[in-house]
Amino acid sequence: MALAFNPPSGIGQTILLLLSALAPLVTAHGSIVVPPPRNAIDAHLAPWNSSVPITPSGAAAFDPWCPVPDQNSTLSPAGRLSGANGQACFWFSSGCSIGCPTCDGRTRGPIPNLNCTKPHGSGEMCARKMQVCEDGIKMPTLPREARTVNTGPEDGAPDDWYQYSPWRAPGSAGVLDPCGVAGGFTGAVVDGGRYGIHYTNTTGAKRGDKGSGLPRRNAGTVWSAGDVVEVSWTMNANHGGGYYWRLCRVSLDGSPVTEECFQKTPLLFVGNTSLRWNGDPETTEEIANTFVSQGTTPAGSTWAMNPIPRNDSFQTGDSFAPKCKETCTGCSGEEGGRCEGCKCTGEWGPSNLEIVDHVALPWTLPEGEYVLGWRWDCEESNQVWQGCSDVSIMPYQGSTPLL
C-alpha cells in the first residue's frame, strides 16, 4: 500500500515516491506523549512544525511523521493531530528476542504470510521463528491471556511464530539503548533492506544516534515523590505486545542513563488504562486492560498489555476483541488491519488515540533530576520501542508513606 500524501510546500514529489518505496518495510512506531519526550528533538524544524499531511484515504501520513493527538489542532479526517513529537516514534531497538543480552540491530522478526526462500540463519524475514542469539530464553513466560497476535497456537508450537518476540518474556530482551536508537538499527543491511529503517537526519539527531545521549529537554515537568502522575503514549503502527514505565535518576557526573538504572525503579500502575481521542479529556474512556507481573524483568515489575488489537488475521493470526466501545465492525482479515474508521482497532494507529495510564512515584525518591522511561516490547516483531522524558522530582510532601 503506497502511503502517498499531499506534502507541505518545498518537500515535493520525491517524498511521495520515497514513501511508496518504504511502505512495505514499516514496523511498529510509537512514542511518549505525556510528559513531552526528549526524542522529539526535531519538532521545531520543518516539516514537523507544520500541519500533519493527510493521505487520500483520510489517514495521517506516516514516514517521516509521528502524529500525536492535539485538541488545539484543526480537525482533519484523521482527527485533531499535531507534528509536535517530531520523529519521536522512530527511536527503538531492532532485532531483539527474549533472553538475548543485545539486539542485532537489523532484523524485524517473523512474517508468517511470506514463504521462506533462503536457508535458516540468513536473516530472511518470513514464515519462521527468529531468535537472535543461541543462549536466549527458549519458552515464553508471558501468560496466554496477555498475548496480542497469533493467539491460537500453544506456547512453543510449530506455528507459534512469535515465540521469541520481546513481549513473550517482558523486559528480558536486551536493547541497543534505553531511550532508543534513531532508526532502530546499527547500520547493517540485510537482504537489501532494513525494517524500521527510516530516520530523517536533522541538526538535532541522525540515524544511529542513541536517545540516552540526547540533551535534556526542559519541558517544565515537576513532580513530587509519592505523587500519582498521568503518563501517555500514542501508536502510529501496531505490533502488539505491551509496555511499562520506569525512572532513572540523572547521575551527578552527567553520564547517560542506562537500562540497568531504569530497571532499578519500575513504576506501579494505579487504576486502569484509559483511552483518549484528539487530546480531549472529555473523550476519555476507561478500559479493562490486562496487567502482567509474573515472568517479567525486572522481577516483579508490572507491565500493561498494548490494548489496541491489530486484527489483521491474514498476516498475524487471531488477535483479541476491542477494549473500547468500538464503532466499526468487520475489522479482521486480509484487508482488515487498515481500519481507518475504527476508534481502537487496527494495524495503523489510530493516530488520534492516546493510551493513558497513571503511575505511582515511590515516596522514597530523593529530590533531583530524573529521566522517565517508556519501554514497549513488541510481539508481532522482534523490536523494542523506547522513549525518554526529562522530569524534576521534589521531596515527598505528605506525612504518611504511600509506597
Tab-separated table of C-alpha atoms in Angstrom:
chain	number	residue	atom	x	y	z
A	1	MET	CA	0.000	0.000	0.000
A	2	ALA	CA	1.550	3.319	-1.045
A	3	LEU	CA	1.406	5.986	1.618
A	4	ALA	CA	1.228	8.979	-0.692
A	5	PHE	CA	0.059	12.310	0.666
A	6	ASN	CA	-0.074	15.968	-0.266
A	7	PRO	CA	3.249	17.248	1.090
A	8	PRO	CA	3.881	20.631	2.617
A	9	SER	CA	5.359	23.204	0.267
A	10	GLY	CA	9.006	22.509	-0.556
A	11	ILE	CA	9.060	18.753	0.029
A	12	GLY	CA	7.859	17.785	-3.420
A	13	GLN	CA	7.102	14.694	-5.407
A	14	THR	CA	10.366	12.986	-4.363
A	15	ILE	CA	8.935	12.365	-0.906
A	16	LEU	CA	5.840	10.733	-2.391
A	17	LEU	CA	7.997	8.256	-4.266
A	18	LEU	CA	10.124	7.585	-1.191
A	19	LEU	CA	7.076	6.839	0.939
A	20	SER	CA	5.726	4.414	-1.658
A	21	ALA	CA	9.008	2.538	-1.699
A	22	LEU	CA	9.283	2.330	2.072
A	23	ALA	CA	5.684	1.377	2.852
A	24	PRO	CA	6.179	-2.421	2.701
A	25	LEU	CA	9.020	-2.140	5.232
A	26	VAL	CA	7.336	-0.179	8.014
A	27	THR	CA	7.434	-1.528	11.524
A	28	ALA	CA	5.825	-0.649	14.818
A	29	HIS	CA	6.077	3.005	15.731
A	30	GLY	CA	5.036	4.669	18.962
A	31	SER	CA	6.146	7.463	21.252
A	32	ILE	CA	5.525	9.157	24.585
A	33	VAL	CA	3.002	11.998	24.548
A	34	VAL	CA	2.888	12.956	28.264
A	35	PRO	CA	5.306	14.166	29.518
A	36	PRO	CA	6.897	15.571	26.321
A	37	PRO	CA	9.823	13.329	25.264
A	38	ARG	CA	13.406	14.363	24.554
A	39	ASN	CA	13.179	12.153	21.430
A	40	ALA	CA	11.105	14.920	19.796
A	41	ILE	CA	14.312	16.885	19.347
A	42	ASP	CA	13.371	17.953	15.797
A	43	ALA	CA	9.774	19.051	16.481
A	44	HIS	CA	10.610	22.718	15.906
A	45	LEU	CA	12.007	22.020	12.434
A	46	ALA	CA	10.200	21.769	9.096
A	47	PRO	CA	8.159	19.868	8.121
A	48	TRP	CA	7.121	18.764	11.635
A	49	ASN	CA	6.352	22.307	12.785
A	50	SER	CA	3.527	22.489	10.235
A	51	SER	CA	0.233	20.640	9.745
A	52	VAL	CA	0.242	16.836	9.544
A	53	PRO	CA	-0.477	15.736	5.942
A	54	ILE	CA	-3.495	13.503	5.328
A	55	THR	CA	-3.464	10.685	2.744
A	56	PRO	CA	-6.192	10.352	0.084
A	57	SER	CA	-7.747	7.582	2.211
A	58	GLY	CA	-8.170	10.014	5.114
A	59	ALA	CA	-5.377	8.575	7.271
A	60	ALA	CA	-2.497	10.546	8.746
A	61	ALA	CA	0.753	10.471	6.811
A	62	PHE	CA	3.386	8.034	8.037
A	63	ASP	CA	7.143	8.223	7.478
A	64	PRO	CA	8.650	10.712	8.364
A	65	TRP	CA	5.732	11.784	10.573
A	66	CYS	CA	4.842	10.842	14.154
A	67	PRO	CA	1.431	12.497	14.569
A	68	VAL	CA	0.129	12.979	18.103
A	69	PRO	CA	-3.364	13.926	19.304
A	70	ASP	CA	-3.796	17.646	19.955
A	71	GLN	CA	-7.143	19.198	20.842
A	72	ASN	CA	-5.915	22.617	19.679
A	73	SER	CA	-5.183	21.454	16.136
A	74	THR	CA	-7.611	21.738	13.233
A	75	LEU	CA	-9.951	18.776	12.822
A	76	SER	CA	-8.958	16.548	9.880
A	77	PRO	CA	-10.397	13.249	8.584
A	78	ALA	CA	-7.843	11.511	10.854
A	79	GLY	CA	-8.727	13.625	13.901
A	80	ARG	CA	-7.008	16.552	15.592
A	81	LEU	CA	-3.302	15.941	15.090
A	82	SER	CA	-0.027	17.753	15.622
A	83	GLY	CA	3.555	17.204	14.482
A	84	ALA	CA	4.787	18.315	17.922
A	85	ASN	CA	6.520	14.973	18.516
A	86	GLY	CA	8.782	15.399	15.501
A	87	GLN	CA	10.309	11.967	14.791
A	88	ALA	CA	9.947	10.671	18.358
A	89	CYS	CA	8.279	7.464	17.112
A	90	PHE	CA	11.434	6.407	15.225
A	91	TRP	CA	13.571	5.660	18.305
A	92	PHE	CA	13.782	1.943	19.059
A	93	SER	CA	15.899	-1.228	19.087
A	94	SER	CA	15.528	-3.707	16.223
A	95	GLY	CA	16.357	-7.416	16.139
A	96	CYS	CA	15.749	-8.253	19.819
A	97	SER	CA	14.490	-11.503	21.331
A	98	ILE	CA	13.742	-12.921	24.772
A	99	GLY	CA	16.725	-13.526	26.986
A	100	CYS	CA	19.284	-12.238	24.479
A	101	PRO	CA	21.640	-9.653	26.017
A	102	THR	CA	21.610	-7.367	22.989
A	103	CYS	CA	19.854	-6.880	19.650
A	104	ASP	CA	21.253	-7.495	16.176
A	105	GLY	CA	20.143	-4.033	15.038
A	106	ARG	CA	18.904	-5.216	11.645
A	107	THR	CA	16.083	-7.801	11.630
A	108	ARG	CA	12.390	-7.300	12.375
A	109	GLY	CA	11.207	-10.858	13.111
A	110	PRO	CA	8.812	-13.354	11.510
A	111	ILE	CA	6.361	-12.533	8.714
A	112	PRO	CA	4.128	-15.645	8.709
A	113	ASN	CA	2.357	-14.963	5.411
A	114	LEU	CA	5.631	-14.809	3.445
A	115	ASN	CA	7.203	-18.077	2.304
A	116	CYS	CA	10.886	-18.544	3.157
A	117	THR	CA	13.247	-18.845	0.190
A	118	LYS	CA	16.662	-18.781	1.869
A	119	PRO	CA	18.379	-21.035	4.418
A	120	HIS	CA	17.649	-20.543	8.085
A	121	GLY	CA	20.087	-18.095	9.592
A	122	SER	CA	20.205	-15.901	6.503
A	123	GLY	CA	18.269	-13.166	8.255
A	124	GLU	CA	15.354	-13.513	5.847
A	125	MET	CA	12.124	-12.278	7.426
A	126	CYS	CA	9.469	-14.838	6.529
A	127	ALA	CA	7.370	-17.692	7.975
A	128	ARG	CA	9.866	-18.876	10.562
A	129	LYS	CA	10.692	-18.171	14.170
A	130	MET	CA	13.603	-15.833	14.705
A	131	GLN	CA	15.877	-15.890	17.741
A	132	VAL	CA	18.838	-13.514	17.623
A	133	CYS	CA	21.104	-15.467	19.986
A	134	GLU	CA	21.715	-19.108	20.864
A	135	ASP	CA	21.515	-18.759	24.647
A	136	GLY	CA	18.260	-16.833	24.991
A	137	ILE	CA	15.064	-17.928	26.751
A	138	LYS	CA	13.586	-20.961	24.986
A	139	MET	CA	9.990	-20.810	26.236
A	140	PRO	CA	7.853	-17.707	26.821
A	141	THR	CA	6.961	-16.607	30.348
A	142	LEU	CA	4.006	-14.442	29.292
A	143	PRO	CA	0.542	-15.663	30.381
A	144	ARG	CA	-1.617	-16.768	27.441
A	145	GLU	CA	-4.273	-14.162	28.211
A	146	ALA	CA	-1.780	-11.354	27.566
A	147	ARG	CA	-0.849	-12.457	24.052
A	148	THR	CA	-1.823	-9.949	21.374
A	149	VAL	CA	-1.260	-11.615	17.973
A	150	ASN	CA	-1.474	-15.205	16.703
A	151	THR	CA	-3.178	-16.056	19.975
A	152	GLY	CA	-4.374	-19.528	18.936
A	153	PRO	CA	-1.239	-21.757	18.982
A	154	GLU	CA	0.132	-23.161	22.223
A	155	ASP	CA	3.403	-21.738	23.523
A	156	GLY	CA	6.273	-23.259	21.534
A	157	ALA	CA	4.052	-24.897	18.903
A	158	PRO	CA	5.485	-25.073	15.358
A	159	ASP	CA	3.180	-22.227	14.287
A	160	ASP	CA	3.834	-20.104	17.378
A	161	TRP	CA	5.723	-17.733	15.111
A	162	TYR	CA	6.311	-15.064	17.746
A	163	GLN	CA	7.717	-17.402	20.405
A	164	TYR	CA	10.935	-15.356	20.754
A	165	SER	CA	9.481	-11.864	20.405
A	166	PRO	CA	10.303	-9.444	23.268
A	167	TRP	CA	6.772	-9.346	24.701
A	168	ARG	CA	6.733	-13.109	25.245
A	169	ALA	CA	9.047	-12.605	28.273
A	170	PRO	CA	8.554	-8.906	29.065
A	171	GLY	CA	11.736	-6.952	29.737
A	172	SER	CA	14.121	-9.891	29.203
A	173	ALA	CA	15.321	-8.799	25.761
A	174	GLY	CA	18.411	-6.639	25.729
A	175	VAL	CA	18.222	-3.314	23.895
A	176	LEU	CA	20.563	-1.106	21.900
A	177	ASP	CA	19.877	1.899	24.123
A	178	PRO	CA	17.380	2.535	26.971
A	179	CYS	CA	15.998	5.631	25.193
A	180	GLY	CA	16.041	4.063	21.729
A	181	VAL	CA	18.234	4.455	18.655
A	182	ALA	CA	17.270	6.807	15.810
A	183	GLY	CA	16.030	4.492	13.059
A	184	GLY	CA	16.359	1.439	15.306
A	185	PHE	CA	19.380	-0.056	13.591
A	186	THR	CA	23.155	-0.122	13.835
A	187	GLY	CA	23.867	0.463	10.170
A	188	ALA	CA	23.879	-3.138	8.909
A	189	VAL	CA	21.766	-4.039	5.879
A	190	VAL	CA	20.114	-7.437	5.405
A	191	ASP	CA	18.633	-8.732	2.147
A	192	GLY	CA	18.886	-5.312	0.558
A	193	GLY	CA	16.672	-3.551	3.066
A	194	ARG	CA	16.085	-2.620	6.659
A	195	TYR	CA	12.981	-2.723	8.789
A	196	GLY	CA	12.227	0.214	10.968
A	197	ILE	CA	14.681	1.729	8.746
A	198	HIS	CA	13.965	5.327	8.482
A	199	TYR	CA	15.082	8.407	10.315
A	200	THR	CA	15.479	11.730	8.553
A	201	ASN	CA	18.783	13.243	9.651
A	202	THR	CA	18.439	16.748	11.093
A	203	THR	CA	20.572	19.196	13.009
A	204	GLY	CA	19.258	17.570	16.208
A	205	ALA	CA	19.960	13.904	15.527
A	206	LYS	CA	20.941	11.446	12.817
A	207	ARG	CA	20.350	7.758	12.119
A	208	GLY	CA	22.087	5.552	14.665
A	209	ASP	CA	22.209	8.190	17.425
A	210	LYS	CA	21.328	6.970	20.920
A	211	GLY	CA	18.448	8.565	22.789
A	212	SER	CA	20.333	8.392	26.063
A	213	GLY	CA	22.823	10.824	24.555
A	214	LEU	CA	20.252	13.445	23.584
A	215	PRO	CA	20.273	16.680	25.582
A	216	ARG	CA	17.804	17.017	28.425
A	217	ARG	CA	14.545	18.658	27.440
A	218	ASN	CA	13.253	21.205	29.907
A	219	ALA	CA	9.519	20.779	29.386
A	220	GLY	CA	8.675	22.062	32.862
A	221	THR	CA	7.547	18.707	34.244
A	222	VAL	CA	7.883	18.814	38.037
A	223	TRP	CA	6.571	16.010	40.242
A	224	SER	CA	6.900	15.150	43.927
A	225	ALA	CA	7.921	11.798	45.367
A	226	GLY	CA	4.761	9.875	46.289
A	227	ASP	CA	2.688	11.523	43.537
A	228	VAL	CA	0.376	9.579	41.253
A	229	VAL	CA	1.020	11.074	37.807
A	230	GLU	CA	-0.511	10.784	34.355
A	231	VAL	CA	1.577	9.345	31.519
A	232	SER	CA	0.531	8.550	27.966
A	233	TRP	CA	1.770	7.303	24.623
A	234	THR	CA	0.491	7.013	21.099
A	235	MET	CA	0.953	4.429	18.374
A	236	ASN	CA	1.389	5.004	14.660
A	237	ALA	CA	1.851	1.354	13.655
A	238	ASN	CA	0.659	-1.528	15.803
A	239	HIS	CA	2.788	-4.581	16.539
A	240	GLY	CA	1.015	-5.787	19.655
A	241	GLY	CA	2.966	-6.556	22.818
A	242	GLY	CA	2.985	-4.458	25.982
A	243	TYR	CA	4.774	-1.736	27.909
A	244	TYR	CA	5.857	-0.350	31.244
A	245	TRP	CA	7.147	2.893	32.753
A	246	ARG	CA	10.311	3.381	34.805
A	247	LEU	CA	12.598	6.043	36.294
A	248	CYS	CA	16.335	6.661	36.385
A	249	ARG	CA	17.962	9.408	38.410
A	250	VAL	CA	20.460	11.522	36.489
A	251	SER	CA	23.960	10.889	37.772
A	252	LEU	CA	25.991	13.742	39.244
A	253	ASP	CA	28.658	13.325	36.575
A	254	GLY	CA	26.075	13.758	33.806
A	255	SER	CA	26.704	10.347	32.230
A	256	PRO	CA	23.881	8.905	30.095
A	257	VAL	CA	21.126	6.837	31.690
A	258	THR	CA	21.376	3.045	31.352
A	259	GLU	CA	18.959	0.131	31.109
A	260	GLU	CA	20.321	-1.156	34.420
A	261	CYS	CA	19.471	2.140	36.108
A	262	PHE	CA	15.930	2.102	34.725
A	263	GLN	CA	15.375	-1.466	35.895
A	264	LYS	CA	16.001	-0.409	39.494
A	265	THR	CA	12.843	1.749	39.586
A	266	PRO	CA	9.889	0.243	37.699
A	267	LEU	CA	6.731	2.238	38.352
A	268	LEU	CA	3.459	0.744	39.572
A	269	PHE	CA	0.248	1.307	37.635
A	270	VAL	CA	-2.583	2.903	39.618
A	271	GLY	CA	-6.092	2.090	38.418
A	272	ASN	CA	-6.905	1.003	34.904
A	273	THR	CA	-5.776	2.154	31.499
A	274	SER	CA	-7.837	4.759	29.646
A	275	LEU	CA	-8.069	5.754	26.001
A	276	ARG	CA	-8.331	9.374	24.880
A	277	TRP	CA	-9.014	10.784	21.430
A	278	ASN	CA	-7.877	14.063	19.856
A	279	GLY	CA	-6.187	15.128	23.098
A	280	ASP	CA	-9.615	15.978	24.503
A	281	PRO	CA	-10.146	14.953	28.164
A	282	GLU	CA	-13.892	14.806	27.524
A	283	THR	CA	-13.378	11.771	25.257
A	284	THR	CA	-11.549	9.678	27.878
A	285	GLU	CA	-12.818	6.091	28.180
A	286	GLU	CA	-11.570	3.716	30.866
A	287	ILE	CA	-10.979	0.167	29.663
A	288	ALA	CA	-10.357	-3.203	31.302
A	289	ASN	CA	-6.726	-3.721	30.396
A	290	THR	CA	-4.549	-6.740	31.220
A	291	PHE	CA	-1.549	-6.291	33.526
A	292	VAL	CA	1.333	-8.752	33.911
A	293	SER	CA	3.744	-9.018	36.863
A	294	GLN	CA	4.871	-12.658	36.693
A	295	GLY	CA	7.739	-13.712	34.462
A	296	THR	CA	8.761	-10.090	33.909
A	297	THR	CA	12.128	-8.332	34.003
A	298	PRO	CA	12.982	-6.737	36.355
A	299	ALA	CA	11.445	-9.351	38.641
A	300	GLY	CA	8.066	-8.248	39.961
A	301	SER	CA	7.724	-5.293	37.594
A	302	THR	CA	4.227	-4.707	36.261
A	303	TRP	CA	3.605	-4.387	32.535
A	304	ALA	CA	0.437	-3.433	30.680
A	305	MET	CA	-0.794	-5.155	27.549
A	306	ASN	CA	-0.992	-2.980	24.427
A	307	PRO	CA	-4.786	-2.604	24.441
A	308	ILE	CA	-5.234	-1.978	20.704
A	309	PRO	CA	-5.995	-5.192	18.741
A	310	ARG	CA	-4.211	-5.384	15.404
A	311	ASN	CA	-6.826	-7.748	13.921
A	312	ASP	CA	-5.249	-8.442	10.539
A	313	SER	CA	-5.636	-12.206	10.852
A	314	PHE	CA	-4.426	-12.878	7.293
A	315	GLN	CA	-0.927	-11.808	8.298
A	316	THR	CA	-0.644	-12.157	12.078
A	317	GLY	CA	-3.305	-14.651	13.185
A	318	ASP	CA	-6.040	-14.154	15.758
A	319	SER	CA	-5.926	-11.048	17.920
A	320	PHE	CA	-8.439	-10.044	20.615
A	321	ALA	CA	-11.716	-8.161	20.894
A	322	PRO	CA	-11.630	-4.345	21.006
A	323	LYS	CA	-11.449	-2.984	24.553
A	324	CYS	CA	-13.187	0.330	23.857
A	325	LYS	CA	-16.761	0.961	22.739
A	326	GLU	CA	-15.799	0.334	19.133
A	327	THR	CA	-17.808	1.960	16.354
A	328	CYS	CA	-16.726	-0.177	13.375
A	329	THR	CA	-17.327	-3.833	12.545
A	330	GLY	CA	-15.633	-6.430	10.381
A	331	CYS	CA	-12.113	-5.137	11.004
A	332	SER	CA	-10.416	-8.515	10.616
A	333	GLY	CA	-8.758	-10.442	7.832
A	334	GLU	CA	-6.544	-9.664	4.868
A	335	GLU	CA	-7.611	-6.031	4.474
A	336	GLY	CA	-8.913	-5.506	7.993
A	337	GLY	CA	-5.698	-4.279	9.535
A	338	ARG	CA	-6.103	-0.874	7.927
A	339	CYS	CA	-9.294	0.029	9.799
A	340	GLU	CA	-9.182	3.770	9.174
A	341	GLY	CA	-12.695	4.222	10.560
A	342	CYS	CA	-12.144	2.389	13.848
A	343	LYS	CA	-11.716	4.010	17.273
A	344	CYS	CA	-9.404	1.479	18.931
A	345	THR	CA	-8.607	-1.256	16.408
A	346	GLY	CA	-6.152	-1.766	13.609
A	347	GLU	CA	-2.661	-2.080	12.226
A	348	TRP	CA	-2.211	1.708	11.863
A	349	GLY	CA	-2.817	3.852	14.925
A	350	PRO	CA	-5.468	5.263	15.129
A	351	SER	CA	-3.222	8.321	15.111
A	352	ASN	CA	-5.588	10.461	17.174
A	353	LEU	CA	-5.658	7.916	20.023
A	354	GLU	CA	-3.670	8.166	23.264
A	355	ILE	CA	-3.102	5.278	25.674
A	356	VAL	CA	-3.269	6.845	29.135
A	357	ASP	CA	-2.153	5.445	32.490
A	358	HIS	CA	-1.446	6.690	35.994
A	359	VAL	CA	1.691	5.540	37.785
A	360	ALA	CA	2.867	5.978	41.365
A	361	LEU	CA	6.210	7.539	42.202
A	362	PRO	CA	7.915	5.913	45.214
A	363	TRP	CA	7.748	8.251	48.211
A	364	THR	CA	11.412	7.476	48.985
A	365	LEU	CA	12.757	9.084	45.807
A	366	PRO	CA	15.426	11.670	46.608
A	367	GLU	CA	14.990	15.156	45.195
A	368	GLY	CA	16.715	15.597	41.866
A	369	GLU	CA	16.652	15.373	38.086
A	370	TYR	CA	15.283	12.172	36.590
A	371	VAL	CA	14.537	10.540	33.270
A	372	LEU	CA	11.160	8.846	32.825
A	373	GLY	CA	11.487	5.837	30.541
A	374	TRP	CA	8.812	4.100	28.481
A	375	ARG	CA	9.530	0.675	27.014
A	376	TRP	CA	7.199	-1.090	24.571
A	377	ASP	CA	8.141	-4.730	23.929
A	378	CYS	CA	6.549	-5.798	20.644
A	379	GLU	CA	5.100	-9.234	19.921
A	380	GLU	CA	4.470	-9.131	16.171
A	381	SER	CA	8.064	-8.016	15.596
A	382	ASN	CA	11.458	-8.534	17.256
A	383	GLN	CA	11.573	-4.888	18.273
A	384	VAL	CA	11.507	-2.738	21.397
A	385	TRP	CA	10.259	0.828	21.194
A	386	GLN	CA	11.628	3.316	23.735
A	387	GLY	CA	11.249	6.926	24.724
A	388	CYS	CA	12.570	9.173	27.483
A	389	SER	CA	11.151	12.300	29.122
A	390	ASP	CA	13.089	14.578	31.453
A	391	VAL	CA	11.439	15.408	34.780
A	392	SER	CA	12.318	17.080	38.064
A	393	ILE	CA	11.217	15.397	41.287
A	394	MET	CA	10.716	17.259	44.552
A	395	PRO	CA	10.800	15.651	48.029
A	396	TYR	CA	7.763	13.793	49.345
A	397	GLN	CA	5.188	16.351	50.505
A	398	GLY	CA	2.981	14.163	52.695
A	399	SER	CA	3.242	12.784	56.217
A	400	THR	CA	2.339	9.156	55.524
A	401	PRO	CA	4.394	6.946	53.192
A	402	LEU	CA	2.365	5.784	50.201
A	403	LEU	CA	4.719	3.289	48.535
